[in-house]
PDB file of N, CA and C in Angstrom:
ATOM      1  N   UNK Z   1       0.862  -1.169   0.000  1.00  0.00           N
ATOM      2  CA  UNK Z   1       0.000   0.000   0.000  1.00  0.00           C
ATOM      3  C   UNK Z   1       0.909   1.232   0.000  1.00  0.00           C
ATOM      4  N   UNK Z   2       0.516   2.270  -0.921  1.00  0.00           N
ATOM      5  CA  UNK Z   2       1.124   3.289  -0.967  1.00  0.00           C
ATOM      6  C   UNK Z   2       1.388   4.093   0.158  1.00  0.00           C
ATOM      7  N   UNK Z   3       2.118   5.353   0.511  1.00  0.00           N
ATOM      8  CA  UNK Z   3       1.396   5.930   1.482  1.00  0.00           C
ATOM      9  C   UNK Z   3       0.298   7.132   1.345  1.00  0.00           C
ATOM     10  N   UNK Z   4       0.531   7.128  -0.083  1.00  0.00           N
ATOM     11  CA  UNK Z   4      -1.414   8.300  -0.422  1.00  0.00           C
ATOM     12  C   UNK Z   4      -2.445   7.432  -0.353  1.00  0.00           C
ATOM     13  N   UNK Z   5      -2.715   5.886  -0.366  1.00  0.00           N
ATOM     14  CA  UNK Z   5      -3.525   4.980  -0.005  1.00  0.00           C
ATOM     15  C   UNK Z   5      -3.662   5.038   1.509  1.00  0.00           C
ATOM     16  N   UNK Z   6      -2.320   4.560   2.182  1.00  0.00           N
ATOM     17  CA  UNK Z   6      -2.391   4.867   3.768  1.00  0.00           C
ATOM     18  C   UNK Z   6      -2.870   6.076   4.348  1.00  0.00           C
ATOM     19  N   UNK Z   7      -2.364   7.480   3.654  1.00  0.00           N
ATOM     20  CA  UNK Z   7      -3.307   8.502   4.189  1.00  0.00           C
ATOM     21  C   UNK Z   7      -4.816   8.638   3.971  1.00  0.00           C
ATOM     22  N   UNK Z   8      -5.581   7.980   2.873  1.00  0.00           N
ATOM     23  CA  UNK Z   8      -6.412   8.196   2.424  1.00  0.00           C
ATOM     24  C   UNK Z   8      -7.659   7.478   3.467  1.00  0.00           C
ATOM     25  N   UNK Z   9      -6.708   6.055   3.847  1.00  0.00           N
ATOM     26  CA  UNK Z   9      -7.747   4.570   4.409  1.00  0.00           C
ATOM     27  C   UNK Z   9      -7.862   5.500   5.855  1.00  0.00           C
ATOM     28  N   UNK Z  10      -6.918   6.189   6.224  1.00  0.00           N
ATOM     29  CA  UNK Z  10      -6.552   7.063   7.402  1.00  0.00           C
ATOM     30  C   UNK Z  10      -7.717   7.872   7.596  1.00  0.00           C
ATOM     31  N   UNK Z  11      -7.775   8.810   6.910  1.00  0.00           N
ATOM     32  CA  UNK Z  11      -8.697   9.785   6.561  1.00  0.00           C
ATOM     33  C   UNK Z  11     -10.328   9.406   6.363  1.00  0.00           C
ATOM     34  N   UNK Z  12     -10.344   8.048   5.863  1.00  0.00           N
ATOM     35  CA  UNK Z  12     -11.779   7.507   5.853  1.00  0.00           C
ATOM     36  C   UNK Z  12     -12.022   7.056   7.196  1.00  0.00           C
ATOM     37  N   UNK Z  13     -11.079   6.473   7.942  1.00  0.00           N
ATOM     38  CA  UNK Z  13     -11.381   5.637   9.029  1.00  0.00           C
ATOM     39  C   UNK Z  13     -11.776   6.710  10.274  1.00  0.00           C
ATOM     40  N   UNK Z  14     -11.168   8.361  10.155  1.00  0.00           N
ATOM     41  CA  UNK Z  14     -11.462   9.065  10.803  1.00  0.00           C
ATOM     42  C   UNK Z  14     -12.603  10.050  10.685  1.00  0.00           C
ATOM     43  N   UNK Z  15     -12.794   9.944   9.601  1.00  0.00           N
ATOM     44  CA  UNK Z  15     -13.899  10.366   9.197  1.00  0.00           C
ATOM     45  C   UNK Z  15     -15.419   9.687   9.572  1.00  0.00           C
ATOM     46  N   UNK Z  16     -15.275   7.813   9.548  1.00  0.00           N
ATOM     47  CA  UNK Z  16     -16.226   7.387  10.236  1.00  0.00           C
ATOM     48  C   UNK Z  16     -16.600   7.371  11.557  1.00  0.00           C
ATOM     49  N   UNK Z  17     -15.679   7.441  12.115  1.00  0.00           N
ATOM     50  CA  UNK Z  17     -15.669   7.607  13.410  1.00  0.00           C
ATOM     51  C   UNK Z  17     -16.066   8.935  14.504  1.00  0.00           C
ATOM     52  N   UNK Z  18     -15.553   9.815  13.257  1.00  0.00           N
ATOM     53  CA  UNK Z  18     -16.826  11.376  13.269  1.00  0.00           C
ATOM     54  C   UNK Z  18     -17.710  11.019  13.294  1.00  0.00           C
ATOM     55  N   UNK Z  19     -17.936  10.665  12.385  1.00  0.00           N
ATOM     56  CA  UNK Z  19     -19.638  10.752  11.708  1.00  0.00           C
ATOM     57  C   UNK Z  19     -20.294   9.466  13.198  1.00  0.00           C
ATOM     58  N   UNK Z  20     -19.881   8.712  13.356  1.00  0.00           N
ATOM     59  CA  UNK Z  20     -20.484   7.865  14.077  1.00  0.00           C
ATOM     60  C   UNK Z  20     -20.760   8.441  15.116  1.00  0.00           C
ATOM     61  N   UNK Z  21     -19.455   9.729  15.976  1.00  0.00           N
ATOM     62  CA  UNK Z  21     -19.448  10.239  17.470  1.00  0.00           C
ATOM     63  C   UNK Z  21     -20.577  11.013  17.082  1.00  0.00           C
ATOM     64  N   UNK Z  22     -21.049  11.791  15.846  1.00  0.00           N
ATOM     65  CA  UNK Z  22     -21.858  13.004  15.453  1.00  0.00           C
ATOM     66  C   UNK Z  22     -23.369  11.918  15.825  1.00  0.00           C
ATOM     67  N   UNK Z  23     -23.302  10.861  15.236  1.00  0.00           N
ATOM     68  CA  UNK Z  23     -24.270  10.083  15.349  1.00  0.00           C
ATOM     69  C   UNK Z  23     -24.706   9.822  16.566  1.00  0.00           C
ATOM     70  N   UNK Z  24     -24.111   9.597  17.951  1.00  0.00           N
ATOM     71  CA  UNK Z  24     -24.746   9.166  18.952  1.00  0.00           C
ATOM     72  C   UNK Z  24     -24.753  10.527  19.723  1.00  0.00           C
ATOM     73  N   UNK Z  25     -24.450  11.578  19.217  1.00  0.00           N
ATOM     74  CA  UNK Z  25     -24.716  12.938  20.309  1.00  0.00           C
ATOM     75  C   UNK Z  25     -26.179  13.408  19.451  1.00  0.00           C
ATOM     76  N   UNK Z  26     -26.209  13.446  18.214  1.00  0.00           N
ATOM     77  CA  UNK Z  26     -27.745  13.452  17.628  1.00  0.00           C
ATOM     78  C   UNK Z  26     -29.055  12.195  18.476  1.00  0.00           C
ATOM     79  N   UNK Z  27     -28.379  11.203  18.477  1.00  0.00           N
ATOM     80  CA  UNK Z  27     -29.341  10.416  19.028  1.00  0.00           C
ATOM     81  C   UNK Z  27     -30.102  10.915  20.581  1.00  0.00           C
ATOM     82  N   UNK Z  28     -28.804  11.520  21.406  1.00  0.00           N
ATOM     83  CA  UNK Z  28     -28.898  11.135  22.821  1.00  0.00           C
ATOM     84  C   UNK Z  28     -29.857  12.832  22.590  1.00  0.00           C
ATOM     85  N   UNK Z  29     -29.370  13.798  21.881  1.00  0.00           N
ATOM     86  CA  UNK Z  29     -30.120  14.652  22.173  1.00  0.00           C
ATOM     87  C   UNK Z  29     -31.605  15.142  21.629  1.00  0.00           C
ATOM     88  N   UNK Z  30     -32.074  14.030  20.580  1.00  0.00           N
ATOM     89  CA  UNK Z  30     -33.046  13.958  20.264  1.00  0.00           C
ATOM     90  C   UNK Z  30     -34.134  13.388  21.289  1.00  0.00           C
ATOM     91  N   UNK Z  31     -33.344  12.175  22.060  1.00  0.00           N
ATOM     92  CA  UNK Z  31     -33.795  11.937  23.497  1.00  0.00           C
ATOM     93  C   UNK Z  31     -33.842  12.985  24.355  1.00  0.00           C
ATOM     94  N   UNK Z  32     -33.195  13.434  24.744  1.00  0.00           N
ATOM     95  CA  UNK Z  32     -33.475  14.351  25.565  1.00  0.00           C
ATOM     96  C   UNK Z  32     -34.644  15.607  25.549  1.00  0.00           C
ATOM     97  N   UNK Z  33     -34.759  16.083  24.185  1.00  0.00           N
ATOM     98  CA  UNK Z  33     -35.670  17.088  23.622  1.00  0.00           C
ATOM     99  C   UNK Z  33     -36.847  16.004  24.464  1.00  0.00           C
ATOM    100  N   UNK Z  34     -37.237  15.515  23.507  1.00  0.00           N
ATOM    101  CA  UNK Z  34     -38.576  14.683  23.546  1.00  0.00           C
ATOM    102  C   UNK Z  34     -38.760  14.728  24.711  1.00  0.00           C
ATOM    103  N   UNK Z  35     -38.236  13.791  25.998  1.00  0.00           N
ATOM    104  CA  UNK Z  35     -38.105  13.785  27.606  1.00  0.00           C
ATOM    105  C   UNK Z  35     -38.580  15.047  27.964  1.00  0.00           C
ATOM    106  N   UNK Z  36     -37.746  16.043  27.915  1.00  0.00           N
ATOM    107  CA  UNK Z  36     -38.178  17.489  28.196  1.00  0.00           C
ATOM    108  C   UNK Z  36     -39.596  18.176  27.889  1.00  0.00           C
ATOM    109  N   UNK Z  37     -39.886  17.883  26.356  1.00  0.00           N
ATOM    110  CA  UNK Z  37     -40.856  17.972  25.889  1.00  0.00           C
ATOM    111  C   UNK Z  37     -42.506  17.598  26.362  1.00  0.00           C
ATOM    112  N   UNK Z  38     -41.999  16.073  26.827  1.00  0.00           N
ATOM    113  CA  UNK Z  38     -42.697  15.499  27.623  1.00  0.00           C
ATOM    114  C   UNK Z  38     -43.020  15.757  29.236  1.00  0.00           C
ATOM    115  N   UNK Z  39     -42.169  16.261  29.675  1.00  0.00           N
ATOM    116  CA  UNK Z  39     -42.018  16.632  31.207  1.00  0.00           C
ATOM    117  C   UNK Z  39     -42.640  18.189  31.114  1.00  0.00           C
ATOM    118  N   UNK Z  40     -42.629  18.841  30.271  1.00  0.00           N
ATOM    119  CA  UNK Z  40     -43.624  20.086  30.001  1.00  0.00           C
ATOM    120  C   UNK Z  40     -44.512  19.581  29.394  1.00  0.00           C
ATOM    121  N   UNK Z  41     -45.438  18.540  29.825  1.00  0.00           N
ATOM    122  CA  UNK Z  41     -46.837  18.390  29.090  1.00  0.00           C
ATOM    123  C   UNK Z  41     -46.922  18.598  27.383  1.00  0.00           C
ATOM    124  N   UNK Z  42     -46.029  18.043  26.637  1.00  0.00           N
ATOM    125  CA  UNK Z  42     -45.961  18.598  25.566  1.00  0.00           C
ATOM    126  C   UNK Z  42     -45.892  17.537  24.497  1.00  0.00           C
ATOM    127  N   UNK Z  43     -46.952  17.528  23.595  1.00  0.00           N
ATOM    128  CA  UNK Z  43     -46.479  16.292  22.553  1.00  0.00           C
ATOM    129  C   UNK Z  43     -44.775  16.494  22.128  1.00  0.00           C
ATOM    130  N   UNK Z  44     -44.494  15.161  22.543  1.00  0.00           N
ATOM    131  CA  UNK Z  44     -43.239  15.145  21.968  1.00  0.00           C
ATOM    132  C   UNK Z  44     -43.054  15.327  20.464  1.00  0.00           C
ATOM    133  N   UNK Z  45     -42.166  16.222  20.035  1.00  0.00           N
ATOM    134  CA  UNK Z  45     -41.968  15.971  18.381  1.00  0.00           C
ATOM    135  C   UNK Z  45     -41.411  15.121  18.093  1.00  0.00           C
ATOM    136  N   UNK Z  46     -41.795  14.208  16.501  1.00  0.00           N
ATOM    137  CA  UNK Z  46     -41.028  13.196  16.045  1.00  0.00           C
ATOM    138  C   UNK Z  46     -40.004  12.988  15.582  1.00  0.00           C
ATOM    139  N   UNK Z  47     -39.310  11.955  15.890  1.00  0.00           N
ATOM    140  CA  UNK Z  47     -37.996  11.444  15.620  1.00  0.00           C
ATOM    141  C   UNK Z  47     -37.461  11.963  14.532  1.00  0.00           C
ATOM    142  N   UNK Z  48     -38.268  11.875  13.779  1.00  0.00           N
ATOM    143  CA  UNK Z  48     -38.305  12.107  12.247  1.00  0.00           C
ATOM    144  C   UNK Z  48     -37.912  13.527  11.843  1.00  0.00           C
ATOM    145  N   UNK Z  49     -38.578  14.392  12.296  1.00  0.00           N
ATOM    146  CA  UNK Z  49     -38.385  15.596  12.143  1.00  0.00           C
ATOM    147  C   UNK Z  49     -37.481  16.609  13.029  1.00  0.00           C
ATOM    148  N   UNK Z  50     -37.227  15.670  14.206  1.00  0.00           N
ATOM    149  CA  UNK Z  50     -35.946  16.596  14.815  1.00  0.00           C
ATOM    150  C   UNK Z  50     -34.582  15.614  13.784  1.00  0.00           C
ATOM    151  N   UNK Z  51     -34.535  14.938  13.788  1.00  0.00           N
ATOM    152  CA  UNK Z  51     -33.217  14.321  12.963  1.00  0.00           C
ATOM    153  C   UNK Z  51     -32.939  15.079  11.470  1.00  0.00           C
ATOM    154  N   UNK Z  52     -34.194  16.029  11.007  1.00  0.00           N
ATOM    155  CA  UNK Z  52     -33.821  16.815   9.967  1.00  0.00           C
ATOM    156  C   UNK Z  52     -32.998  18.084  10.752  1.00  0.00           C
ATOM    157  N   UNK Z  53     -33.333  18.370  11.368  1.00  0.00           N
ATOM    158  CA  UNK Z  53     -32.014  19.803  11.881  1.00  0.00           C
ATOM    159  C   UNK Z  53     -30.380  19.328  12.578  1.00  0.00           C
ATOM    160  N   UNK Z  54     -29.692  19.848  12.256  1.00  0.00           N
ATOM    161  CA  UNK Z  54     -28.285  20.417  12.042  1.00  0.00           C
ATOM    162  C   UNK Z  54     -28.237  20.196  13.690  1.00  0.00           C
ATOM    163  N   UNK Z  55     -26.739  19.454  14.242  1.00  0.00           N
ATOM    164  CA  UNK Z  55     -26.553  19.371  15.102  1.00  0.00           C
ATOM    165  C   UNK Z  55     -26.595  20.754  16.079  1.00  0.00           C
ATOM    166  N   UNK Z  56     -26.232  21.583  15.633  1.00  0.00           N
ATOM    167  CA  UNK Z  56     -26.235  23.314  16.664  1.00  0.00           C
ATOM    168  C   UNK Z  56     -27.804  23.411  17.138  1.00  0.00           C
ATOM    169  N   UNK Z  57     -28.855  22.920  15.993  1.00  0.00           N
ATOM    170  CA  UNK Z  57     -30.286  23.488  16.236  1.00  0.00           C
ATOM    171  C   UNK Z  57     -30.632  22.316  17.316  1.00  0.00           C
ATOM    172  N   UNK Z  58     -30.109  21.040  16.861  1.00  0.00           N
ATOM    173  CA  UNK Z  58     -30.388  19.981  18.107  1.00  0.00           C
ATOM    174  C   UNK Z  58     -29.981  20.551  19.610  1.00  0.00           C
ATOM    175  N   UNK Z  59     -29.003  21.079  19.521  1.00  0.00           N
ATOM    176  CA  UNK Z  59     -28.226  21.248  21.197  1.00  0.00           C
ATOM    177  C   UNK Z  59     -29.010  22.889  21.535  1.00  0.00           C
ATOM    178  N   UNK Z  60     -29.429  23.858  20.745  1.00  0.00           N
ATOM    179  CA  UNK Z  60     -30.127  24.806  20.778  1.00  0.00           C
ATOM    180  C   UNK Z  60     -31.416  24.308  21.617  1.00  0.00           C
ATOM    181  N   UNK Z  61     -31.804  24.040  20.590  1.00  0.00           N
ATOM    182  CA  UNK Z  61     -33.256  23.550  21.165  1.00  0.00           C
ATOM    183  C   UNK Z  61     -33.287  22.374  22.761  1.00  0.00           C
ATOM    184  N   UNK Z  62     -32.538  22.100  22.768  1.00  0.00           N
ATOM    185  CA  UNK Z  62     -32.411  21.303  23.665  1.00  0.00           C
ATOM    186  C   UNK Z  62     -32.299  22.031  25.131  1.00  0.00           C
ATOM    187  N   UNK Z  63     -31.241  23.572  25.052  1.00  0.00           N
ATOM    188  CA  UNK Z  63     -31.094  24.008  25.861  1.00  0.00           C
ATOM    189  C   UNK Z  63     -32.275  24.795  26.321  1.00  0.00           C
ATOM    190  N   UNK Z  64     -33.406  25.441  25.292  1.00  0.00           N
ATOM    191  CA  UNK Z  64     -34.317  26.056  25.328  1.00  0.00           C
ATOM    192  C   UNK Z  64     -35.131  25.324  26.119  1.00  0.00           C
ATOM    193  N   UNK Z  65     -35.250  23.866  25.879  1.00  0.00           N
ATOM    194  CA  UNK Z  65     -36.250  22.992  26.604  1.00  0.00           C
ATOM    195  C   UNK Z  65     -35.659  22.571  28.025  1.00  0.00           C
ATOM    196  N   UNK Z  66     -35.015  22.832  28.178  1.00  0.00           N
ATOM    197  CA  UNK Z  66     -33.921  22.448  29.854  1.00  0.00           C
ATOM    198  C   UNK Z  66     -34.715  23.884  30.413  1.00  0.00           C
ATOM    199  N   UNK Z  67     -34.117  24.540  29.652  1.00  0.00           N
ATOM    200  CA  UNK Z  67     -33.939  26.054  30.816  1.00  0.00           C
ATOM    201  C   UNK Z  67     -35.439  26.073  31.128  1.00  0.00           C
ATOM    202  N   UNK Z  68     -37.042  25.678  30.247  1.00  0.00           N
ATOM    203  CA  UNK Z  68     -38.211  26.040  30.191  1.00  0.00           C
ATOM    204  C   UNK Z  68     -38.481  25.027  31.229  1.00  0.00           C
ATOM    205  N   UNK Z  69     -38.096  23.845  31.314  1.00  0.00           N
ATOM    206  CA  UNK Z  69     -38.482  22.920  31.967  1.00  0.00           C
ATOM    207  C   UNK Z  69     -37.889  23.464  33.600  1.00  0.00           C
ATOM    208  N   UNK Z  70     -36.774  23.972  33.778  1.00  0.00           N
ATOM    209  CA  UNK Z  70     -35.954  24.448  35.030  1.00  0.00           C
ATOM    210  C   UNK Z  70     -37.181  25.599  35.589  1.00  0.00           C
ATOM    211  N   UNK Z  71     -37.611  26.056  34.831  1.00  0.00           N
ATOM    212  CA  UNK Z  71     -38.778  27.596  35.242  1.00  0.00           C
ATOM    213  C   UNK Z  71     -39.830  26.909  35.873  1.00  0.00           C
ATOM    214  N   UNK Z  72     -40.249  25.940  35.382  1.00  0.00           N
ATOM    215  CA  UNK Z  72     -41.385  25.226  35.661  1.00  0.00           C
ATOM    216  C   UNK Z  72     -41.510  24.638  36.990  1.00  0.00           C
ATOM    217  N   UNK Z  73     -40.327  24.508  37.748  1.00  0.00           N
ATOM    218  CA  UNK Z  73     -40.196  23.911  39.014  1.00  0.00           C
ATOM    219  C   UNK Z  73     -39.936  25.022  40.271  1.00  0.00           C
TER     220      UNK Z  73
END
């Protein structure tokens, strides 16, 4: 194997492993919304449609629903 092959297999392998860490902080905080959501009497929104927004709007929204849920007590 070359080493522009070795950098390349390099570069993929780190790249999945992004994408995978990106993957379980989307998951956990799509959980969390919902929970929150739920703990303010609130239809939870679907899976479906929070997994369309951009990780920043996930952790956004997430904080919006913490801090609303924190007022509430």
């Amino acid at each position: 194997m070359s080493l522009a092959e070795k950098l390349r297999q390099e570069g993929r392998e780190e790249g999945r492993e992004e994408g995978r860490e990106e993957g379980v902080e989307v998951g956990a905080l799509i959980g969390r919304i919902q929970t929150f959501q739920d703990l303010l009497n609130e239809t939870p929104s679907r899976k479906e449609d929070l997994a369309r927004l951009s990780l920043l709007e996930l952790r956004k929204l997430a904080q919006r629903s913490h801090g609303r849920l924190r007022r509430t007590r």
